[in-house]
Amino acid sequence: MDRPRLLTPARPTGLTRRSLLGFGAAAASGLLLPGCSRGRADEPAPSEKAVFVTGNAGGVYNVFGTALSKLVSEVTGVELTPKPTDGSVANLVAVAGGHADLGFCTSDTALAAYEGTDAFSKGRLHFSALARVYDNYVHVVVPMASKATSLGDLFPSKDDPGRKMVVGVGPKGSGTEIVANMILDRARAEVIKYNPTLDPSKVDVIRKNMTLQQMADAVQPRSTELRGSIDGFFWSGGVPTDPIAVLQKSIGFRLLDIGSVAEEIALQEFGGFHVAPIPPSQYGLASSVPTLAIPNYLIARQNLSDSWAWWTVNTLFRRQNDLIKGVADAGATPTPGAASPTPNGNPEAGALDPRSAIATMPVPLHPAAERWYRQNHI
């Protein structure tokens, strides 16, 4: 089988991921360019099929995971099956429980699962990491016709103390719900602080658990029981996220600026949070929108075979260009004069960098993943 041959020079022992990150450009100079060649390698192929839990249909987890699964299956000759899920929490439970082999999750949910806190207070989970991949961006979406221009506008006010906005917060137990509640709770506290005449018990929004596609449908003008049932929604994902992007072609939408709340969370909460803008070009916006960015991890069950771990990491970086451009469905053939059957690529794959991929602390790297990074001078 046509497989990548990677340089495997000896590495000094005793190096930590923290010290490895310090190599910077020196480390990068020793890395073979990702996606430039398939080459060959002596790493054995996996001996059995595997399952990759991704995320909501249409979300970047699902699109990215499906493309990566196809490439890994192609390279190894062994099937890696992508499976849609409700996101980070579900993926962690499935991988740690041995019901899946690989999955995506956000860094904050990975930390909570690893330490047994928040949604995982009943007991810590055991899993490993293969890579830090790209960042999620928190979207707070409202229709263009909405009067809400800030987070505070979602809550009751002095002029409208009876206001009750309905806000989608993602699937129950998802990473989106966790971060949405964190942001809404902080915004609620600010509204109460600066509006002492309001009854604190009545200052809130109605939080509704829905999938991404349900939220994208429900925020549109009322025509069915679902449509028009929410005033806005939260989503934590890569950019652009397709079900959100298509709204710009119908009702139009804007993203609320949550920069100030994002700064507070980034300073006070550990979990890899940082403040970053969503560029206007991603959704046809008038300007960039500050928001909370959250790193994503590619995780693996603790006893995942070295072959699956090594080939997944190898494919992630050696086929990076293919991930960016997109992967054609098996057997798909273009009709005369039609566009290529290759689906939209994954711009998030352009953010893949082996030097930052090893930064999955405190979640330990899978031994075979760590070996891959060492073999490639990282």
Coordinates of N, CA and C in Angstrom, one line a residue, residues 38-268:
R38 N 2.8 11.1 -0.1 CA 2.3 10.0 0.7 C 3.5 9.1 1.1
G39 N 4.5 8.9 0.2 CA 5.6 8.1 0.6 C 5.3 6.7 1.1
R40 N 6.2 6.2 2.0 CA 6.0 4.9 2.5 C 6.4 4.9 4.0
A41 N 5.9 3.9 4.8 CA 6.3 3.8 6.2 C 6.2 2.4 6.6
D42 N 6.9 2.0 7.6 CA 7.0 0.6 8.1 C 6.0 0.4 9.2
E43 N 5.2 1.4 9.6 CA 4.2 1.2 10.6 C 3.1 0.2 10.1
P44 N 2.8 -0.8 10.9 CA 1.8 -1.8 10.4 C 0.4 -1.2 10.4
A45 N -0.4 -1.7 9.5 CA -1.8 -1.2 9.4 C -2.6 -1.7 10.5
P46 N -3.7 -1.0 10.9 CA -4.5 -1.6 12.0 C -5.1 -2.9 11.6
S47 N -5.4 -3.7 12.6 CA -5.9 -5.1 12.4 C -7.4 -5.2 12.4
E48 N -8.1 -4.1 12.8 CA -9.6 -4.2 12.9 C -10.2 -2.8 12.7
K49 N -11.5 -2.8 12.3 CA -12.2 -1.5 12.1 C -12.2 -0.7 13.3
A50 N -12.5 0.6 13.1 CA -12.7 1.5 14.2 C -13.8 2.5 14.0
V51 N -14.2 3.2 15.0 CA -15.3 4.2 15.0 C -14.8 5.6 15.4
F52 N -15.2 6.6 14.7 CA -14.8 8.0 15.0 C -16.1 8.8 15.3
V53 N -16.3 9.2 16.5 CA -17.4 10.0 16.9 C -17.1 11.4 16.6
T54 N -18.0 12.1 15.9 CA -17.7 13.4 15.3 C -18.5 14.5 16.0
G55 N -19.8 14.8 15.5 CA -20.6 15.9 16.1 C -21.9 16.0 15.4
N56 N -22.6 17.1 15.6 CA -23.8 17.4 14.9 C -23.7 17.4 13.4
A57 N -24.6 16.8 12.7 CA -24.6 16.8 11.3 C -24.6 18.2 10.7
G58 N -23.7 18.5 9.8 CA -23.5 19.8 9.3 C -22.5 20.7 10.0
G59 N -22.2 20.3 11.3 CA -21.2 21.0 12.0 C -19.8 20.7 11.6
V60 N -18.8 21.5 12.0 CA -17.5 21.2 11.5 C -16.9 19.9 12.1
Y61 N -17.2 19.6 13.3 CA -16.8 18.3 13.9 C -17.1 17.2 12.9
N62 N -18.4 17.2 12.5 CA -18.9 16.1 11.6 C -18.3 16.1 10.2
V63 N -18.2 17.3 9.6 CA -17.6 17.4 8.3 C -16.1 17.1 8.3
F64 N -15.4 17.6 9.3 CA -14.0 17.4 9.4 C -13.7 15.9 9.7
G65 N -14.4 15.4 10.7 CA -14.2 14.0 11.1 C -14.5 13.0 10.0
T66 N -15.6 13.3 9.2 CA -15.9 12.5 8.0 C -14.8 12.4 7.0
A67 N -14.3 13.6 6.7 CA -13.2 13.7 5.7 C -11.9 13.0 6.2
L68 N -11.6 13.2 7.5 CA -10.4 12.5 8.0 C -10.6 11.0 8.0
S69 N -11.8 10.6 8.4 CA -12.1 9.1 8.4 C -11.9 8.5 7.0
K70 N -12.3 9.2 6.0 CA -12.2 8.7 4.6 C -10.7 8.6 4.2
L71 N -9.9 9.6 4.6 CA -8.5 9.6 4.3 C -7.8 8.5 5.0
V72 N -8.1 8.3 6.3 CA -7.4 7.3 7.1 C -7.8 5.9 6.6
S73 N -9.0 5.7 6.2 CA -9.5 4.4 5.7 C -8.7 4.2 4.3
E74 N -8.6 5.2 3.5 CA -7.9 5.0 2.2 C -6.4 4.7 2.4
V75 N -5.8 5.3 3.4 CA -4.4 5.1 3.6 C -4.1 3.8 4.2
T76 N -4.9 3.4 5.2 CA -4.6 2.1 5.9 C -5.2 0.9 5.2
G77 N -6.3 1.1 4.5 CA -7.0 0.0 3.9 C -8.0 -0.7 4.9
V78 N -8.1 0.0 6.1 CA -9.0 -0.6 7.1 C -10.1 0.5 7.4
E79 N -11.3 0.1 7.6 CA -12.4 1.1 7.7 C -12.4 1.9 9.0
L80 N -12.4 3.2 8.9 CA -12.7 4.0 10.1 C -14.0 4.7 9.8
T81 N -15.0 4.4 10.6 CA -16.4 4.8 10.4 C -16.7 6.1 11.2
P82 N -17.1 7.2 10.5 CA -17.5 8.4 11.2 C -18.9 8.2 11.7
K83 N -19.2 8.8 12.9 CA -20.5 8.6 13.5 C -21.0 10.0 14.1
P84 N -22.1 10.5 13.6 CA -22.6 11.8 14.1 C -23.0 11.6 15.6
T85 N -22.8 12.7 16.4 CA -23.2 12.7 17.8 C -23.7 14.1 18.2
D86 N -24.0 14.3 19.5 CA -24.3 15.6 20.0 C -23.1 16.4 20.4
G87 N -21.9 15.9 20.2 CA -20.7 16.8 20.4 C -19.8 16.3 21.6
S88 N -19.1 17.2 22.2 CA -18.0 17.0 23.1 C -18.3 16.0 24.2
V89 N -19.3 16.2 25.0 CA -19.6 15.4 26.1 C -20.0 14.0 25.7
A90 N -20.8 13.9 24.7 CA -21.2 12.5 24.2 C -19.9 11.8 23.6
N91 N -19.1 12.5 23.0 CA -17.9 11.9 22.4 C -16.9 11.4 23.5
L92 N -16.7 12.2 24.6 CA -15.9 11.8 25.7 C -16.4 10.6 26.3
V93 N -17.7 10.5 26.6 CA -18.3 9.4 27.2 C -18.1 8.1 26.3
A94 N -18.4 8.3 25.0 CA -18.3 7.1 24.1 C -16.8 6.6 24.0
V95 N -15.9 7.5 23.9 CA -14.5 7.1 23.8 C -13.9 6.5 25.1
A96 N -14.2 7.2 26.2 CA -13.7 6.7 27.5 C -14.4 5.4 27.9
G97 N -15.6 5.2 27.4 CA -16.4 4.0 27.7 C -16.1 2.8 26.7
G98 N -15.2 3.1 25.7 CA -14.9 2.0 24.8 C -15.9 1.8 23.7
H99 N -16.9 2.7 23.6 CA -17.9 2.5 22.5 C -17.5 3.2 21.2
A100 N -16.4 3.9 21.3 CA -15.8 4.6 20.1 C -14.3 4.6 20.3
D101 N -13.6 4.7 19.2 CA -12.1 4.7 19.2 C -11.5 6.0 19.2
L102 N -12.1 7.0 18.4 CA -11.6 8.3 18.3 C -12.7 9.3 18.3
G103 N -12.4 10.6 18.6 CA -13.5 11.6 18.7 C -12.9 13.0 18.8
F104 N -13.8 13.9 18.7 CA -13.4 15.3 18.9 C -14.0 15.8 20.2
C105 N -13.4 16.8 20.8 CA -14.0 17.4 22.0 C -13.3 18.8 22.2
T106 N -13.9 19.7 22.9 CA -13.3 20.9 23.3 C -12.4 20.7 24.5
S107 N -11.4 21.6 24.6 CA -10.4 21.5 25.6 C -11.0 21.7 27.0
D108 N -12.0 22.5 27.2 CA -12.6 22.7 28.5 C -13.4 21.4 28.9
T109 N -14.1 20.8 28.0 CA -14.8 19.6 28.4 C -13.8 18.4 28.6
A110 N -12.7 18.4 27.9 CA -11.7 17.4 28.1 C -11.1 17.6 29.5
L111 N -10.8 18.8 29.9 CA -10.3 19.1 31.2 C -11.3 18.6 32.3
A112 N -12.5 19.0 32.1 CA -13.5 18.6 33.1 C -13.6 17.0 33.2
A113 N -13.6 16.4 32.1 CA -13.7 14.9 32.1 C -12.5 14.3 32.7
Y114 N -11.3 14.8 32.4 CA -10.1 14.3 32.9 C -9.9 14.5 34.4
E115 N -10.5 15.6 34.9 CA -10.4 15.9 36.4 C -11.7 15.5 37.1
G116 N -12.7 15.1 36.4 CA -14.0 14.7 37.1 C -14.7 15.8 37.7
T117 N -14.9 16.9 37.0 CA -15.6 18.1 37.5 C -16.8 18.4 36.5
D118 N -17.6 19.4 36.9 CA -18.7 19.9 36.1 C -19.6 18.7 35.7
A119 N -19.8 18.5 34.4 CA -20.6 17.5 33.8 C -20.2 16.1 34.1
F120 N -18.9 16.0 34.6 CA -18.3 14.7 34.9 C -18.0 14.5 36.4
S121 N -18.8 15.2 37.2 CA -18.6 15.1 38.7 C -18.8 13.7 39.3
K122 N -19.5 12.8 38.6 CA -19.7 11.5 39.1 C -18.4 10.6 39.0
G123 N -17.4 11.1 38.3 CA -16.2 10.4 38.2 C -15.4 10.8 37.0
R124 N -14.1 10.9 37.1 CA -13.2 11.3 36.0 C -13.2 10.2 34.9
L125 N -13.0 10.6 33.7 CA -12.9 9.6 32.6 C -11.4 9.4 32.2
H126 N -11.2 8.3 31.6 CA -9.8 7.9 31.2 C -9.7 7.8 29.7
F127 N -8.9 8.6 29.1 CA -8.7 8.7 27.7 C -7.3 9.3 27.4
S128 N -7.0 9.3 26.1 CA -5.7 10.0 25.7 C -6.0 11.0 24.6
A129 N -5.0 11.7 24.2 CA -5.1 12.6 23.1 C -4.2 12.3 22.0
L130 N -4.6 12.7 20.8 CA -3.7 12.5 19.6 C -3.2 13.9 19.1
A131 N -4.0 14.9 19.3 CA -3.6 16.2 18.8 C -4.5 17.3 19.3
R132 N -4.0 18.5 19.4 CA -4.9 19.7 19.4 C -5.0 20.1 18.0
V133 N -6.3 20.3 17.5 CA -6.5 20.5 16.1 C -6.8 22.0 15.8
Y134 N -8.0 22.4 15.8 CA -8.3 23.8 15.4 C -9.2 24.4 16.6
D135 N -9.5 25.7 16.5 CA -10.3 26.3 17.6 C -11.7 26.4 17.2
N136 N -12.6 26.2 18.2 CA -14.0 26.5 18.1 C -14.2 28.0 18.4
Y137 N -15.2 28.6 17.7 CA -15.6 30.0 18.0 C -17.1 30.0 18.5
V138 N -17.4 30.7 19.5 CA -18.7 30.8 20.0 C -19.5 31.8 19.2
H139 N -20.6 31.3 18.6 CA -21.5 32.1 17.8 C -22.7 32.4 18.6
V140 N -23.1 33.7 18.7 CA -24.4 34.0 19.3 C -25.2 34.7 18.1
V141 N -26.1 33.9 17.6 CA -26.8 34.2 16.3 C -28.2 34.8 16.6
V142 N -28.5 35.9 16.0 CA -29.8 36.5 16.1 C -30.2 36.9 14.7
P143 N -31.5 36.8 14.3 CA -31.9 37.2 13.0 C -31.7 38.7 12.7
M144 N -31.5 39.1 11.5 CA -31.2 40.5 11.2 C -32.3 41.4 11.7
A145 N -33.6 40.9 11.7 CA -34.7 41.7 12.1 C -34.8 41.8 13.6
S146 N -34.0 41.1 14.4 CA -34.0 41.2 15.9 C -33.6 42.5 16.3
K147 N -34.2 43.0 17.5 CA -33.7 44.3 18.1 C -32.5 44.1 19.0
A148 N -32.2 42.8 19.2 CA -31.0 42.6 20.1 C -29.7 42.9 19.4
T149 N -28.9 43.7 20.0 CA -27.6 44.1 19.5 C -26.5 43.8 20.5
S150 N -26.9 43.3 21.6 CA -25.9 42.9 22.6 C -26.4 41.7 23.5
L151 N -25.6 41.1 24.3 CA -26.0 40.0 25.1 C -27.1 40.5 26.1
G152 N -26.9 41.7 26.6 CA -27.8 42.3 27.6 C -29.2 42.4 27.1
D153 N -29.4 42.6 25.7 CA -30.7 42.8 25.1 C -31.5 41.5 25.1
L154 N -30.9 40.4 25.4 CA -31.6 39.1 25.5 C -32.4 39.0 26.8
F155 N -32.0 39.8 27.8 CA -32.6 39.7 29.1 C -33.7 40.9 29.4
P156 N -34.5 40.7 30.5 CA -35.4 41.8 30.8 C -34.6 43.1 31.1
S157 N -35.2 44.2 30.9 CA -34.6 45.5 31.1 C -35.5 46.4 31.9
K158 N -35.0 47.6 32.2 CA -35.8 48.6 33.0 C -37.0 49.0 32.1
D159 N -36.8 49.1 30.8 CA -37.9 49.5 29.9 C -38.8 48.4 29.6
D160 N -38.3 47.1 29.7 CA -39.1 46.0 29.4 C -38.9 44.9 30.4
P161 N -39.3 45.1 31.6 CA -39.0 44.1 32.7 C -39.7 42.7 32.5
G162 N -40.7 42.6 31.6 CA -41.3 41.3 31.4 C -40.8 40.6 30.2
R163 N -39.7 41.1 29.6 CA -39.1 40.4 28.4 C -38.7 39.0 28.7
K164 N -39.0 38.0 27.9 CA -38.6 36.7 28.0 C -38.1 36.1 26.7
M165 N -36.9 36.2 26.4 CA -36.3 35.7 25.1 C -36.1 34.2 25.3
V166 N -36.3 33.5 24.2 CA -36.1 32.1 24.1 C -34.8 31.9 23.3
V167 N -33.8 31.2 23.9 CA -32.5 31.1 23.3 C -32.1 29.6 23.2
G168 N -31.7 29.2 22.0 CA -31.2 27.8 21.8 C -29.8 27.7 22.4
V169 N -29.5 26.7 23.1 CA -28.2 26.5 23.7 C -27.5 25.2 23.3
G170 N -28.0 24.6 22.2 CA -27.3 23.4 21.8 C -27.9 22.1 22.4
P171 N -27.5 21.0 22.0 CA -28.0 19.7 22.6 C -27.7 19.6 24.1
K172 N -28.6 18.9 24.8 CA -28.4 18.6 26.2 C -27.0 18.0 26.5
G173 N -26.3 18.6 27.4 CA -25.0 18.0 27.8 C -23.9 18.2 26.8
S174 N -24.1 19.0 25.8 CA -23.1 19.3 24.8 C -22.1 20.3 25.2
G175 N -20.9 20.4 24.5 CA -20.0 21.5 24.8 C -20.6 22.9 24.6
T176 N -21.5 22.9 23.6 CA -22.2 24.2 23.3 C -23.0 24.6 24.5
E177 N -23.8 23.7 25.0 CA -24.6 24.0 26.2 C -23.8 24.5 27.4
I178 N -22.6 23.9 27.6 CA -21.8 24.2 28.7 C -21.3 25.7 28.6
V179 N -20.8 26.0 27.4 CA -20.2 27.3 27.3 C -21.3 28.4 27.1
A180 N -22.5 28.0 26.6 CA -23.6 28.9 26.5 C -24.1 29.3 27.9
N181 N -24.2 28.3 28.7 CA -24.7 28.6 30.1 C -23.7 29.5 30.9
M182 N -22.4 29.2 30.6 CA -21.3 30.0 31.3 C -21.5 31.5 30.8
I183 N -21.7 31.7 29.6 CA -21.8 33.1 29.1 C -23.1 33.7 29.5
L184 N -24.2 33.0 29.4 CA -25.5 33.6 29.8 C -25.5 33.9 31.3
D185 N -24.9 33.0 32.1 CA -24.9 33.3 33.6 C -24.1 34.5 33.9
R186 N -23.0 34.8 33.2 CA -22.2 36.0 33.5 C -22.9 37.2 33.0
A187 N -23.6 37.1 31.8 CA -24.3 38.2 31.3 C -25.5 38.6 32.2
R188 N -26.1 37.5 32.7 CA -27.3 37.7 33.7 C -26.8 38.5 34.9
A189 N -25.7 38.1 35.4 CA -25.1 38.8 36.6 C -24.9 40.2 36.4
E190 N -24.4 40.6 35.2 CA -24.2 42.0 34.8 C -25.5 42.7 34.7
V191 N -26.5 42.1 34.1 CA -27.8 42.8 34.0 C -28.4 43.1 35.4
I192 N -28.3 42.1 36.3 CA -28.8 42.3 37.7 C -28.0 43.4 38.4
K193 N -26.7 43.4 38.2 CA -25.8 44.4 38.9 C -26.1 45.8 38.5
Y194 N -26.4 46.0 37.2 CA -26.6 47.4 36.7 C -28.1 47.8 36.6
N195 N -29.0 46.9 37.0 CA -30.4 47.2 37.0 C -31.0 46.8 38.4
P196 N -30.7 47.5 39.4 CA -31.1 47.1 40.8 C -32.7 47.1 41.0
T197 N -33.4 47.8 40.1 CA -34.9 47.8 40.2 C -35.5 46.5 39.7
L198 N -34.8 45.7 39.0 CA -35.3 44.5 38.5 C -35.4 43.4 39.5
D199 N -36.3 42.5 39.4 CA -36.4 41.4 40.3 C -35.4 40.3 39.8
P200 N -34.4 40.0 40.6 CA -33.3 39.1 40.1 C -33.9 37.7 39.7
S201 N -35.0 37.3 40.4 CA -35.5 36.0 40.1 C -36.2 35.9 38.7
K202 N -36.4 37.1 38.2 CA -37.1 37.1 36.9 C -36.1 37.5 35.7
V203 N -34.9 37.7 36.1 CA -33.9 38.1 35.1 C -33.2 36.9 34.5
D204 N -33.6 36.5 33.4 CA -33.0 35.3 32.7 C -33.6 35.2 31.3
V205 N -33.1 34.2 30.5 CA -33.7 33.9 29.3 C -34.2 32.4 29.4
I206 N -35.1 32.1 28.5 CA -35.6 30.7 28.4 C -34.6 29.9 27.6
R207 N -33.9 28.9 28.2 CA -32.8 28.2 27.5 C -33.4 26.9 27.0
K208 N -33.2 26.7 25.7 CA -33.8 25.5 25.0 C -32.8 24.7 24.4
N209 N -32.8 23.4 24.7 CA -31.9 22.4 24.1 C -32.4 22.0 22.7
M210 N -31.5 22.2 21.7 CA -31.9 21.8 20.3 C -30.6 21.5 19.6
T211 N -30.7 20.7 18.5 CA -29.5 20.4 17.7 C -29.2 21.7 16.9
L212 N -28.1 21.7 16.2 CA -27.7 22.8 15.4 C -28.7 23.1 14.3
Q213 N -29.1 22.1 13.6 CA -30.1 22.3 12.5 C -31.4 22.7 13.0
Q214 N -31.9 22.2 14.1 CA -33.1 22.6 14.7 C -33.1 24.1 15.1
M215 N -31.9 24.6 15.6 CA -31.8 26.0 16.0 C -31.8 26.8 14.7
A216 N -31.1 26.4 13.7 CA -31.1 27.2 12.4 C -32.5 27.3 11.8
D217 N -33.3 26.2 12.0 CA -34.7 26.3 11.5 C -35.6 27.1 12.4
A218 N -35.4 27.0 13.7 CA -36.3 27.6 14.7 C -36.1 29.1 14.7
V219 N -35.0 29.6 14.3 CA -34.8 31.1 14.4 C -35.4 31.8 13.2
Q220 N -35.9 31.1 12.2 CA -36.5 31.6 11.1 C -38.0 32.0 11.3
P221 N -38.6 32.9 10.5 CA -39.9 33.4 10.8 C -40.9 32.2 10.9
R222 N -41.9 32.4 11.8 CA -42.8 31.4 12.2 C -43.7 30.9 11.0
S223 N -43.6 29.6 10.7 CA -44.5 29.1 9.7 C -44.9 27.6 10.1
T224 N -44.1 27.1 11.0 CA -44.4 25.8 11.6 C -44.3 25.9 13.1
E225 N -44.5 24.8 13.8 CA -44.4 24.7 15.2 C -42.9 25.0 15.6
L226 N -42.0 24.6 14.8 CA -40.6 24.8 15.1 C -40.1 26.2 14.7
R227 N -40.4 26.6 13.5 CA -39.9 27.9 13.1 C -40.5 29.0 13.9
G228 N -39.7 29.9 14.2 CA -40.1 31.1 15.0 C -40.2 30.8 16.5
S229 N -39.7 29.6 16.9 CA -39.8 29.3 18.4 C -38.7 29.8 19.2
I230 N -37.6 30.3 18.6 CA -36.5 30.9 19.4 C -36.2 32.2 18.8
D231 N -35.5 33.1 19.7 CA -35.2 34.4 19.3 C -33.7 34.5 18.9
G232 N -32.9 33.5 19.2 CA -31.5 33.5 18.8 C -30.9 32.2 19.4
F233 N -29.7 31.9 19.0 CA -29.1 30.7 19.5 C -27.5 30.8 19.7
F234 N -27.0 29.9 20.5 CA -25.6 29.8 20.7 C -25.1 28.6 19.9
W235 N -23.9 28.7 19.4 CA -23.2 27.5 18.7 C -21.7 27.7 18.9
S236 N -21.1 26.6 19.4 CA -19.6 26.5 19.5 C -19.1 25.6 18.4
G237 N -18.4 26.2 17.4 CA -17.9 25.4 16.3 C -16.9 26.1 15.5
G238 N -16.4 25.4 14.4 CA -15.5 26.1 13.5 C -16.2 27.0 12.6
V239 N -15.4 27.8 11.9 CA -16.0 28.8 10.9 C -15.5 28.5 9.5
P240 N -16.4 28.6 8.5 CA -17.9 28.8 8.7 C -18.6 27.5 9.0
T241 N -19.7 27.5 9.8 CA -20.5 26.4 10.0 C -21.7 26.5 9.1
D242 N -21.8 25.5 8.2 CA -22.8 25.5 7.1 C -24.2 25.9 7.5
P243 N -24.9 25.2 8.4 CA -26.3 25.6 8.7 C -26.5 27.0 9.2
I244 N -25.4 27.6 9.7 CA -25.5 29.0 10.1 C -25.2 29.9 8.8
A245 N -24.2 29.5 8.0 CA -23.9 30.3 6.9 C -25.1 30.5 5.9
V246 N -25.9 29.4 5.7 CA -27.0 29.5 4.8 C -28.1 30.4 5.2
L247 N -28.1 30.7 6.5 CA -29.1 31.7 7.0 C -28.9 33.1 6.4
Q248 N -27.7 33.4 6.1 CA -27.4 34.7 5.5 C -28.0 34.9 4.1
K249 N -28.3 33.7 3.5 CA -29.0 33.8 2.2 C -30.5 33.9 2.2
S250 N -31.0 33.6 3.4 CA -32.5 33.7 3.6 C -32.9 34.8 4.5
I251 N -32.9 34.7 5.8 CA -33.3 35.7 6.7 C -32.3 36.8 7.0
G252 N -31.0 36.4 6.8 CA -29.9 37.3 7.2 C -29.8 37.2 8.7
F253 N -28.6 37.3 9.2 CA -28.3 37.3 10.7 C -27.1 38.1 11.0
R254 N -27.0 38.4 12.3 CA -25.8 39.0 12.8 C -25.3 38.2 14.1
L255 N -24.1 38.4 14.4 CA -23.5 37.7 15.5 C -23.3 38.8 16.6
L256 N -23.7 38.5 17.8 CA -23.6 39.4 18.9 C -22.2 39.5 19.4
D257 N -21.7 40.6 19.7 CA -20.3 40.9 20.2 C -20.3 40.4 21.7
I258 N -19.5 39.4 22.0 CA -19.5 38.9 23.4 C -18.0 39.1 24.0
G259 N -17.3 40.1 23.4 CA -15.9 40.3 23.7 C -15.6 40.5 25.2
S260 N -16.4 41.3 25.8 CA -16.2 41.6 27.3 C -16.4 40.4 28.2
V261 N -17.4 39.7 27.9 CA -17.7 38.4 28.7 C -16.6 37.4 28.4
A262 N -16.2 37.3 27.1 CA -15.2 36.4 26.7 C -13.8 36.7 27.4
E263 N -13.5 38.0 27.5 CA -12.3 38.3 28.2 C -12.3 37.9 29.7
E264 N -13.5 38.1 30.4 CA -13.6 37.6 31.7 C -13.4 36.1 31.9
I265 N -14.0 35.3 31.0 CA -13.9 33.9 31.0 C -12.5 33.5 30.7
A266 N -11.8 34.1 29.7 CA -10.5 33.7 29.4 C -9.5 34.0 30.5
L267 N -9.8 35.0 31.3 CA -8.9 35.4 32.4 C -9.1 34.5 33.7
Q268 N -10.4 34.1 33.9 CA -10.8 33.4 35.1 C -10.9 31.9 35.0

